[in-house]
Short mmCIF file of C-alpha atoms in Angstrom, two decimals:
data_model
loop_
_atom_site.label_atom_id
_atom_site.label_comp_id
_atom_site.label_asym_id
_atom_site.label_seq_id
_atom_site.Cartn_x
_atom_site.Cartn_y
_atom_site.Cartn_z
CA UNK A 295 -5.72 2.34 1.77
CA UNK A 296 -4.43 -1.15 2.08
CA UNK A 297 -4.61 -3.28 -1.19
CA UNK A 298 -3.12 -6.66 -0.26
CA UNK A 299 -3.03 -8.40 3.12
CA UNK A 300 -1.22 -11.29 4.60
CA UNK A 301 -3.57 -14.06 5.67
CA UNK A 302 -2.02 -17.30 5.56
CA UNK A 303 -1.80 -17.67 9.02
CA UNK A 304 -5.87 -17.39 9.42
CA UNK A 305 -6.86 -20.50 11.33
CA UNK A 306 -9.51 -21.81 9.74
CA UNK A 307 -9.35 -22.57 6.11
CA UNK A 308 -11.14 -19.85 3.51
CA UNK A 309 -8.87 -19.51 0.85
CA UNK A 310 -9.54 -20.79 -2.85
CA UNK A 311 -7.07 -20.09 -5.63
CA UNK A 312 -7.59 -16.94 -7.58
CA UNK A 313 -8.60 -18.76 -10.67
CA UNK A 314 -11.87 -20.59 -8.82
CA UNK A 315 -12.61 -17.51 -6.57
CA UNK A 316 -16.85 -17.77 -6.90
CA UNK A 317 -17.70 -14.20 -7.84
CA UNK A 318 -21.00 -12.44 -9.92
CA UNK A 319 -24.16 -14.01 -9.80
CA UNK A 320 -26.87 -13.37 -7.95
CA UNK A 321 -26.08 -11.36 -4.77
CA UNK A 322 -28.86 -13.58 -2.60
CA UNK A 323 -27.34 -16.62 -4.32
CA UNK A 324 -23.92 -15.46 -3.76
CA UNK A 325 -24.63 -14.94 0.26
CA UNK A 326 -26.34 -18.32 0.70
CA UNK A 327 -23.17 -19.77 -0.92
CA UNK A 328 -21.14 -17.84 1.66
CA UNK A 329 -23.29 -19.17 4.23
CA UNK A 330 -23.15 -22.98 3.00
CA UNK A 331 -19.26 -22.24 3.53
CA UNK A 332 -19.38 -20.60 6.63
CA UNK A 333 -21.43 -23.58 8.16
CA UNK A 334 -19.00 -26.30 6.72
CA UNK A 335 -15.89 -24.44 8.43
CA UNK A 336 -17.70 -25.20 11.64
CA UNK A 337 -19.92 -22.06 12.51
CA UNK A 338 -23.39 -22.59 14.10
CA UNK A 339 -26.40 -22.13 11.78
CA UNK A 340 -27.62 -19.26 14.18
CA UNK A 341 -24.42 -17.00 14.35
CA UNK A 342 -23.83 -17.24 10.11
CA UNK A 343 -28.08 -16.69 10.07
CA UNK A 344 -27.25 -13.65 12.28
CA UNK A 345 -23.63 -12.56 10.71
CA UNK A 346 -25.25 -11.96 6.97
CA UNK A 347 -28.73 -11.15 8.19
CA UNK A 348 -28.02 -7.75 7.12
CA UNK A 349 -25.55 -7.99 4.43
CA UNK A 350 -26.52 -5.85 1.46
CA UNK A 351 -24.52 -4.62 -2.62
CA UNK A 352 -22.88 -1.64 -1.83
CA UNK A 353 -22.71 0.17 -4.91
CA UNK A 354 -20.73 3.24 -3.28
CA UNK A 355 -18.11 0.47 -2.99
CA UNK A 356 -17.51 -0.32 -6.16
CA UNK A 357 -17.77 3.16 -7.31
CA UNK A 358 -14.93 4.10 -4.90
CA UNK A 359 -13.11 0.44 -6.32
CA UNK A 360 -13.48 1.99 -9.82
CA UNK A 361 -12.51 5.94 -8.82
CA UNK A 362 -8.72 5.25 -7.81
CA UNK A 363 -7.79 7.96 -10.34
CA UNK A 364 -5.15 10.12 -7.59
CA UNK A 365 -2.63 7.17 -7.86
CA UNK A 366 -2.59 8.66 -11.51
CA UNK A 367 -0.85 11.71 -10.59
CA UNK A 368 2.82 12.12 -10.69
CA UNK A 369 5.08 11.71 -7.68
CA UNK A 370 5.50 15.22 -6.62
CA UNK A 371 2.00 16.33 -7.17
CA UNK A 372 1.05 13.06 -5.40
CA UNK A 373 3.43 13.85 -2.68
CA UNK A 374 3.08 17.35 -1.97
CA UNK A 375 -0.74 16.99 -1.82
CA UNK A 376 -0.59 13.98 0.77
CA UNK A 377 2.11 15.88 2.94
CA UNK A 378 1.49 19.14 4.27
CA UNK A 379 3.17 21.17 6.77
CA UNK A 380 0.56 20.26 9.05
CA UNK A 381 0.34 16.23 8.39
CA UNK A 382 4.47 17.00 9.31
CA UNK A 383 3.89 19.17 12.65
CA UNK A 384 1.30 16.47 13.77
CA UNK A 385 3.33 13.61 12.93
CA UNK A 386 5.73 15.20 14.85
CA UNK A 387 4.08 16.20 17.82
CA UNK A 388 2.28 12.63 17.85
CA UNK A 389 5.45 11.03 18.12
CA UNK A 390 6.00 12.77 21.07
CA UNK A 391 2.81 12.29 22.32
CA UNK A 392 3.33 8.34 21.84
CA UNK A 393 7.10 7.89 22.28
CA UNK A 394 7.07 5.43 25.15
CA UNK A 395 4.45 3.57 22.80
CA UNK A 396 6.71 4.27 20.00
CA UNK A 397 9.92 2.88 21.95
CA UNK A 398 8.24 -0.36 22.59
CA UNK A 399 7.64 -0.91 18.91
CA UNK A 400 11.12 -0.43 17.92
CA UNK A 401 11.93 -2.82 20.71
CA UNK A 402 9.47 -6.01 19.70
CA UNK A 403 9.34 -5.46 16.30
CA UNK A 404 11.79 -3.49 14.88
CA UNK A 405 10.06 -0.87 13.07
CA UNK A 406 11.18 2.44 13.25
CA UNK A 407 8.59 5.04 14.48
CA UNK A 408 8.70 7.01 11.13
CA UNK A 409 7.16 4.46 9.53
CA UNK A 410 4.24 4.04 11.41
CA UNK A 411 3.95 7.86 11.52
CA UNK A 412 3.46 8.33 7.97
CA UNK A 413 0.89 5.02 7.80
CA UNK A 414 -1.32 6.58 10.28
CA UNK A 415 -0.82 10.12 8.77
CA UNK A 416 -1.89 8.77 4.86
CA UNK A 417 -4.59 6.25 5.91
CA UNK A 418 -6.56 8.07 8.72
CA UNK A 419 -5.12 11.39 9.19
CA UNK A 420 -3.93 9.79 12.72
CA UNK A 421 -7.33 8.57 13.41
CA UNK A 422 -9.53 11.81 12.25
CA UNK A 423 -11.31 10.12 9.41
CA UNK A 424 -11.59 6.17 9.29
CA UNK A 425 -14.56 5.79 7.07
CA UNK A 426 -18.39 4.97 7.12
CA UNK A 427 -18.43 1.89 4.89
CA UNK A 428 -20.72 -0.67 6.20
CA UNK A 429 -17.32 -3.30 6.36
CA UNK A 430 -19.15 -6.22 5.61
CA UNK A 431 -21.25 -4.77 3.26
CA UNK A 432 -18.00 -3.44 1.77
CA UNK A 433 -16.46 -7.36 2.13
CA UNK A 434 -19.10 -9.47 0.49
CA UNK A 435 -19.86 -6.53 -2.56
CA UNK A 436 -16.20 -7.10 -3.14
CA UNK A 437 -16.34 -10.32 -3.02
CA UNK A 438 -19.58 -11.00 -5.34
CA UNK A 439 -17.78 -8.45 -7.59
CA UNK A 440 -15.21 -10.43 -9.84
CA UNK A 441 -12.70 -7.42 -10.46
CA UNK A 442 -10.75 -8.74 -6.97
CA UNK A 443 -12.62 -12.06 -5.57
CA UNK A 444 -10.07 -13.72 -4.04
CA UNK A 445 -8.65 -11.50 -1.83
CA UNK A 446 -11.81 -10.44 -0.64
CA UNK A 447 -13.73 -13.67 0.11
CA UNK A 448 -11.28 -15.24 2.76
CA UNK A 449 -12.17 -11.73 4.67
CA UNK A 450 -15.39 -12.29 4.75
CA UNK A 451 -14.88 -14.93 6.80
CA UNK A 452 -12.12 -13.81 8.77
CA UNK A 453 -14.73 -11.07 9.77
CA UNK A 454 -17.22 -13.72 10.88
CA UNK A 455 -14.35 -15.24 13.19
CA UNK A 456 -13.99 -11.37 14.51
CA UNK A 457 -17.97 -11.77 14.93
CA UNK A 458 -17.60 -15.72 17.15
CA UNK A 459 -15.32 -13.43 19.16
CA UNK A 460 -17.09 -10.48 20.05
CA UNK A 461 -15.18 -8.20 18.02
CA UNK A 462 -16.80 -6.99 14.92
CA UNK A 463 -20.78 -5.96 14.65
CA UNK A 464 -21.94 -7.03 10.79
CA UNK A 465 -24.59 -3.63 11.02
CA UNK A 466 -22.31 -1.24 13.18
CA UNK A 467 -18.20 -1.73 12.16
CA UNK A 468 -17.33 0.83 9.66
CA UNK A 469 -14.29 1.59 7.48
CA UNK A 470 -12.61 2.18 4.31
CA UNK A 471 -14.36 1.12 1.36
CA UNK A 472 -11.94 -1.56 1.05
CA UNK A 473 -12.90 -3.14 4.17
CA UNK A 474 -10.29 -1.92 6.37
CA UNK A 475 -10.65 -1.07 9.88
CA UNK A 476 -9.01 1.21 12.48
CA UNK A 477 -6.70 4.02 12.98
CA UNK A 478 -3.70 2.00 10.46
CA UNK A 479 -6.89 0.30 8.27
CA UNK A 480 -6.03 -3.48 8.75
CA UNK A 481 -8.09 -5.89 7.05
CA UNK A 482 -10.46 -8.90 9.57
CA UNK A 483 -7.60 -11.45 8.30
CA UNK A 484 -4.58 -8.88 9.55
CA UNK A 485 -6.26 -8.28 13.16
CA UNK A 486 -6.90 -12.07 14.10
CA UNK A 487 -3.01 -12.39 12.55
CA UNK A 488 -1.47 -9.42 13.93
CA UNK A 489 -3.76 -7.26 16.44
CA UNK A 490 -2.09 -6.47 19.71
CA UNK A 491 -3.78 -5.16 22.90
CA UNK A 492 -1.22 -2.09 23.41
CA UNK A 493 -3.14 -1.01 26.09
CA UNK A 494 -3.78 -3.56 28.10
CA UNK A 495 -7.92 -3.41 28.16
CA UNK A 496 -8.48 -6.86 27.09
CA UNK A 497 -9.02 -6.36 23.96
CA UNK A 498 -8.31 -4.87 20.74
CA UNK A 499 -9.48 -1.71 19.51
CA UNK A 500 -8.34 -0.33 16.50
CA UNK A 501 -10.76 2.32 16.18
CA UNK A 502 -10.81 3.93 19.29
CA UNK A 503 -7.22 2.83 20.82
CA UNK A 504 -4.16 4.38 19.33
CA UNK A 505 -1.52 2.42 20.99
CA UNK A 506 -3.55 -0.92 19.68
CA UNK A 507 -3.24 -0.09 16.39
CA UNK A 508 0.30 1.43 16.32
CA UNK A 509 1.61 -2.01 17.96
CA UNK A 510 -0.80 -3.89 15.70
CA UNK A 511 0.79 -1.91 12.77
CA UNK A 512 4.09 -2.99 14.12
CA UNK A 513 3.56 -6.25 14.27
CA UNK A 514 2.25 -6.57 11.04
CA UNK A 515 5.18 -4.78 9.57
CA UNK A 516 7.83 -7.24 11.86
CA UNK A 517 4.98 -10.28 10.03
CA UNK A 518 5.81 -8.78 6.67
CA UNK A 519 9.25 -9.36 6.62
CA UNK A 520 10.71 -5.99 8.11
CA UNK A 521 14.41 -5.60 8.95
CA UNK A 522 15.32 -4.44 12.44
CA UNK A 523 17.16 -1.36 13.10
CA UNK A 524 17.22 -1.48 8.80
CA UNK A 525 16.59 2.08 6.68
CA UNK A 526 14.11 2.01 4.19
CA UNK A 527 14.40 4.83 1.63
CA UNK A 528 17.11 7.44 1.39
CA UNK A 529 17.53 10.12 -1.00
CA UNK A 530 20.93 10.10 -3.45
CA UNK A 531 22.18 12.03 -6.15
CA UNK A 532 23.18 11.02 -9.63
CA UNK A 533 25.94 11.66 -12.24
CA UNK A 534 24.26 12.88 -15.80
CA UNK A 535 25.91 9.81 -17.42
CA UNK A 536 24.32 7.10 -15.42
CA UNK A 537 22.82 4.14 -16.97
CA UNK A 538 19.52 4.56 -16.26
CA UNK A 539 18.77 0.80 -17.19
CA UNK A 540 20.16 -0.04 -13.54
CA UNK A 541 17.17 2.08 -12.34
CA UNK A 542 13.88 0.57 -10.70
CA UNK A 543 13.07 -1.60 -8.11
CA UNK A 544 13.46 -5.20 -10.25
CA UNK A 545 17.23 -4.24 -10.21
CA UNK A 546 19.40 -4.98 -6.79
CA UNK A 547 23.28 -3.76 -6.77
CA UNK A 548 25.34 -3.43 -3.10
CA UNK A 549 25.13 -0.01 -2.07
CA UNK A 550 29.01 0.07 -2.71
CA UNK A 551 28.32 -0.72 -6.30
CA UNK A 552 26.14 2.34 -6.73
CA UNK A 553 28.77 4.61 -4.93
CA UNK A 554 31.47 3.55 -7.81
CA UNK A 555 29.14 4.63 -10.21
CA UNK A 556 28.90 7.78 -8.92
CA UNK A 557 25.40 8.08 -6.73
CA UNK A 558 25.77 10.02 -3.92
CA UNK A 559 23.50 10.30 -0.53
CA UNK A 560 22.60 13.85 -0.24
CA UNK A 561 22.44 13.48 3.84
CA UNK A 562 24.44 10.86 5.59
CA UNK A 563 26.18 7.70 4.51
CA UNK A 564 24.51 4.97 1.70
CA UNK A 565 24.15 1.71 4.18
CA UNK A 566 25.93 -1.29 3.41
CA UNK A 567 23.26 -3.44 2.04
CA UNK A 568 21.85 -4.52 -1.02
CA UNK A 569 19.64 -1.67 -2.40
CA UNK A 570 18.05 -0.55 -5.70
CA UNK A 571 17.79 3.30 -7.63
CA UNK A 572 14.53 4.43 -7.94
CA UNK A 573 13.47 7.94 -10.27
CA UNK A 574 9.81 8.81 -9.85
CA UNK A 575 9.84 10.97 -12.25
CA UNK A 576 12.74 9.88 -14.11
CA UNK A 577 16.56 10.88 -14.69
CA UNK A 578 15.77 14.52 -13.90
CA UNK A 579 13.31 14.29 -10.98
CA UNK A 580 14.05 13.16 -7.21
CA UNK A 581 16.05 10.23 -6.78
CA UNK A 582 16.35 7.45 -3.74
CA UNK A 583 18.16 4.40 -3.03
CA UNK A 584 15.59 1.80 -1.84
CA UNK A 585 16.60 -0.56 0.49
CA UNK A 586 15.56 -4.66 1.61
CA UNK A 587 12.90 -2.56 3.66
CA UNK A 588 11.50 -0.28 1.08
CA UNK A 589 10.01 -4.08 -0.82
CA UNK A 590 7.87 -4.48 2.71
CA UNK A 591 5.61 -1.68 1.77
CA UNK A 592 4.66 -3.25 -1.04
CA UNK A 593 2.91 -5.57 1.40
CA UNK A 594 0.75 -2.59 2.94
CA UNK A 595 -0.21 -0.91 -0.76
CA UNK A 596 0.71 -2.37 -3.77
CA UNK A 597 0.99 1.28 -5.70
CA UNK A 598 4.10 2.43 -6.75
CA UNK A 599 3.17 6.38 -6.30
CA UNK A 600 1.24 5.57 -2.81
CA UNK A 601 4.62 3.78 -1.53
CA UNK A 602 7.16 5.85 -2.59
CA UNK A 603 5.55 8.77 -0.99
CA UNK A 604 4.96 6.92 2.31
CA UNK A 605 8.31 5.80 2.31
CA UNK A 606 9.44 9.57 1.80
CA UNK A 607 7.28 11.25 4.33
CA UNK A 608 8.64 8.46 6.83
CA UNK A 609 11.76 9.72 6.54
CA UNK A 610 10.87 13.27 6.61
CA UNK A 611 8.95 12.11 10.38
CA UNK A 612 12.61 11.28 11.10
CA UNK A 613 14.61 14.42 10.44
CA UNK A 614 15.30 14.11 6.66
CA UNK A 615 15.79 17.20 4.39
CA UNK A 616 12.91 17.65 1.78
CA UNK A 617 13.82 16.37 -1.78
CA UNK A 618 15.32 18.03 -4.45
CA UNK A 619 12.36 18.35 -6.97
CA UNK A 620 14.70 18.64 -9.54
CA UNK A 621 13.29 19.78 -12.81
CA UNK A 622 11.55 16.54 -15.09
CA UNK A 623 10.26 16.10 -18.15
CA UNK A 624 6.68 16.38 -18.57
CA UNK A 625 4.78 13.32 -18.17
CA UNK A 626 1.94 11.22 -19.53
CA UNK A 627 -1.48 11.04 -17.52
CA UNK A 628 -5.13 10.00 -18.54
CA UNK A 629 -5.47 9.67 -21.86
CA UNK A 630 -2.10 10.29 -22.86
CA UNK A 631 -1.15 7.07 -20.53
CA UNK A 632 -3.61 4.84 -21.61
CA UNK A 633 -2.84 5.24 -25.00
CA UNK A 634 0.68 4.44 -24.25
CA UNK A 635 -0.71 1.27 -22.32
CA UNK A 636 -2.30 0.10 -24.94
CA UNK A 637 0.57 0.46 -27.23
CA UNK A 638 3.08 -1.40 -24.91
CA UNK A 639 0.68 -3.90 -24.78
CA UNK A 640 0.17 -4.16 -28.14
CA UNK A 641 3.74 -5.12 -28.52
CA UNK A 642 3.46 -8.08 -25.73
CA UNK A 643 4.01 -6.38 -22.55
CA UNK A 644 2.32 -7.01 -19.53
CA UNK A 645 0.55 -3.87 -18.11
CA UNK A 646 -2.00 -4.92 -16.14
CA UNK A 647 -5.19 -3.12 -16.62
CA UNK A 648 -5.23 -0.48 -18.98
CA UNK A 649 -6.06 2.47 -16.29
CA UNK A 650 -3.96 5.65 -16.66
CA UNK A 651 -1.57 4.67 -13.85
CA UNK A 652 2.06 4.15 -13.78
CA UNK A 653 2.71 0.99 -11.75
CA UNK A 654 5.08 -1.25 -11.58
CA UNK A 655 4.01 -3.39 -14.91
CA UNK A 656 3.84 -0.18 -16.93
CA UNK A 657 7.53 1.25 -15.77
CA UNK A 658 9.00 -1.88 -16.71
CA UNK A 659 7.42 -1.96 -20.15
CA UNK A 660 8.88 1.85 -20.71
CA UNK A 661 11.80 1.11 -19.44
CA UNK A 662 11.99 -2.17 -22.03
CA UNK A 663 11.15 0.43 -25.20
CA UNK A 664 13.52 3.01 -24.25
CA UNK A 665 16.16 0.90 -24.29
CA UNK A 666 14.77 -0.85 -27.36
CA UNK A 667 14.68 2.40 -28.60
CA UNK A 668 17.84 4.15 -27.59
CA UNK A 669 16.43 6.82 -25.26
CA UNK A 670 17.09 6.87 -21.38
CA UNK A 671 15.85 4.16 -20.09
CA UNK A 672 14.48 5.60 -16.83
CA UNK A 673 11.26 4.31 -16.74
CA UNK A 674 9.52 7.53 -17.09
CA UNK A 675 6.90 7.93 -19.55
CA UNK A 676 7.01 11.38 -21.74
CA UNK A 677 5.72 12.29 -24.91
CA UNK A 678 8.64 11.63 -27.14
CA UNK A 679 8.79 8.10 -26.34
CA UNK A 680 4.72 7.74 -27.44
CA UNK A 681 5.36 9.41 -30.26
CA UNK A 682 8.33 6.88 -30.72
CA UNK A 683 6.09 4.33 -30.55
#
């Protein structure tokens, strides 16, 4: 499920800053607005009359907005549920199936086949389920909604420039409740940015044409800021007297740097680039030195949890051992973790929402108090620190 996009590149002009985003209201209200816009970028009364003709609230939508509550699982649980021995045969046998298709994306973009693998794997199940969201529906409910409005509105219209080209149908496109669409669930704004006709039809297909949406992936990922021929994750172990406040991905040593200080690759040789420690689930838990790469996938999915494990299973597509689960502390989830939200942000620190999940805002803040505290400052929430605090 894709959570951010890239759409600067959109050529006609729908974005507003975050803070002015129109949201709420009245949903009739809220379309006619949409339409006043659409007409002043330049579309035809009749095709914006058409394109919203049908638009309607989709409450499923928000319900599924509001019911993210997996990403709230830890990173083995989260991990071992998303990647079965079967998601790792089909992977395997798909990469096969598509390695001429495959070969040409490591040649124009750069993006090893792994990668695209475990994207198709996690967001479709390689193209088995792709979702039955109305997407505009989906687009303009998440738009009128205020949770999100600005990264939702520009799609709108970047769907109604899909419509002016023949590519989207407002009552027949479906997708992800997010608005996504296709085998690798790309957003309007990332297809008129970075879809590719793989096959050579004519046109692009993202739903029904796998070698459009792998070299649409691709070029995305190459758009994003990927580094050819680069790795992206690699698993490492770690000496019992590390400094765990060198851990997490806001702190960047060379990988020689990490090597004097004792972390070790557990297949392989660490690559000679700048790269940062990461611990799931803390000190005693699976360990991985993230690479330049690693910071692109924030760019598909902004959650921690979600990356790490794509990341992981990419690797995994490519020949890598399974981790070492190691043996961590218990954690904090649900309640547990919001109370410890609220408590970190009672003393200043920015969480974010207050939602049970441990994302990036929420490590750092642990990782602050331990240290404040004089416990391991690993970023991984247990009940000892609460209790601390």
């Amino acid at each position: 499920m894709r959570l951010v996009t890239s759409i600067a590149a959109l050529v006609f002009s729908a974005g507003v800053a975050a803070a002015n985003t129109p949201c709420g209201g009245s949903f009739n209200g809220f379309v006619n607005d949409l339409k006043k816009e659409a007409r002043a970028m330049g579309y035809s009364r009749g095709m914006v009359n058409d394109f919203f003709a049908s638009v309607a609230k989709d409450q499923k939508t928000l319900d599924a907005d509001r019911a993210q509550g997996v990403f709230q699982k830890p990173f083995l649980e989260f991990s071992q549920r998303l990647i079965s021995s079967n998601r790792l045969n089909t992977g395997k046998s798909k990469g096969q199936e598509y390695a001429r298709v495959f070969d040409r994306i490591e040649r124009d973009y750069g993006v090893s086949r792994g990668v695209l693998l475990a994207f198709w794997a996690f967001e479709t199940d390689f193209g088995g389920y792709q979702g039955n969201f109305n997407t505009l529906n989906s687009l303009v409910t998440l738009s009128h909604d205020c949770r999100r409005p600005e990264l939702f509105r520009p799609q709108v219209f970047a769907a109604l420039e899909l419509y002016a080209q023949g590519d989207f149908s407002p009552t027949k496109t479906t997708g992800a409740w997010a608005g996504e669409i296709g085998m690798v669930q790309m957003l309007p704004g990332d297809i008129i940015e970075n879809g590719v006709d793989g096959d050579g039809d004519g046109r692009v297909s993202l739903k029904t044409s796998a070698v459009d949406a792998l070299m649409s992936g691709g070029k995305m990922l190459d758009h994003l800021g990927w580094r050819s021929g680069e790795p992206w994750l690699q698993e490492v172990t770690v000496p019992a007297d590390m400094d765990w406040s060198l851990s997490g991905v806001d702190t960047t040593l060379d990988a020689r740097d990490w090597a004097r200080m004792g972390v070790k690759p557990r297949e392989g040789q660490l690559a000679n680039l700048p790269a940062s420690l990461i611990l799931p689930q803390g000190r005693k838990g699976p360990a991985f030195i993230a690479y330049p790469n690693f910071k692109v996938y924030f760019e598909w999915n902004q959650s921690f949890i979600y990356v790490t494990t794509a990341a992981y299973f990419a690797t995994r597509l490519e020949g890598a051992a399974p981790y070492n689960q190691g043996n961590p502390e218990p954690g904090l989830q649900g309640a547990e973790m919001k109370q410890l939200q609220r408590k970190l942000q009672a003393r200043g620190h920015d969480v974010g929402k207050i939602d049970g999940i441990l994302g990036a805002g929420t490590r750092a803040a642990v990782q602050a108090e331990q240290q404040r505290l004089g416990l391991p400052a690993d970023a991984w929430p247990t009940a000892a620190l609460l209790s601390r605090l």
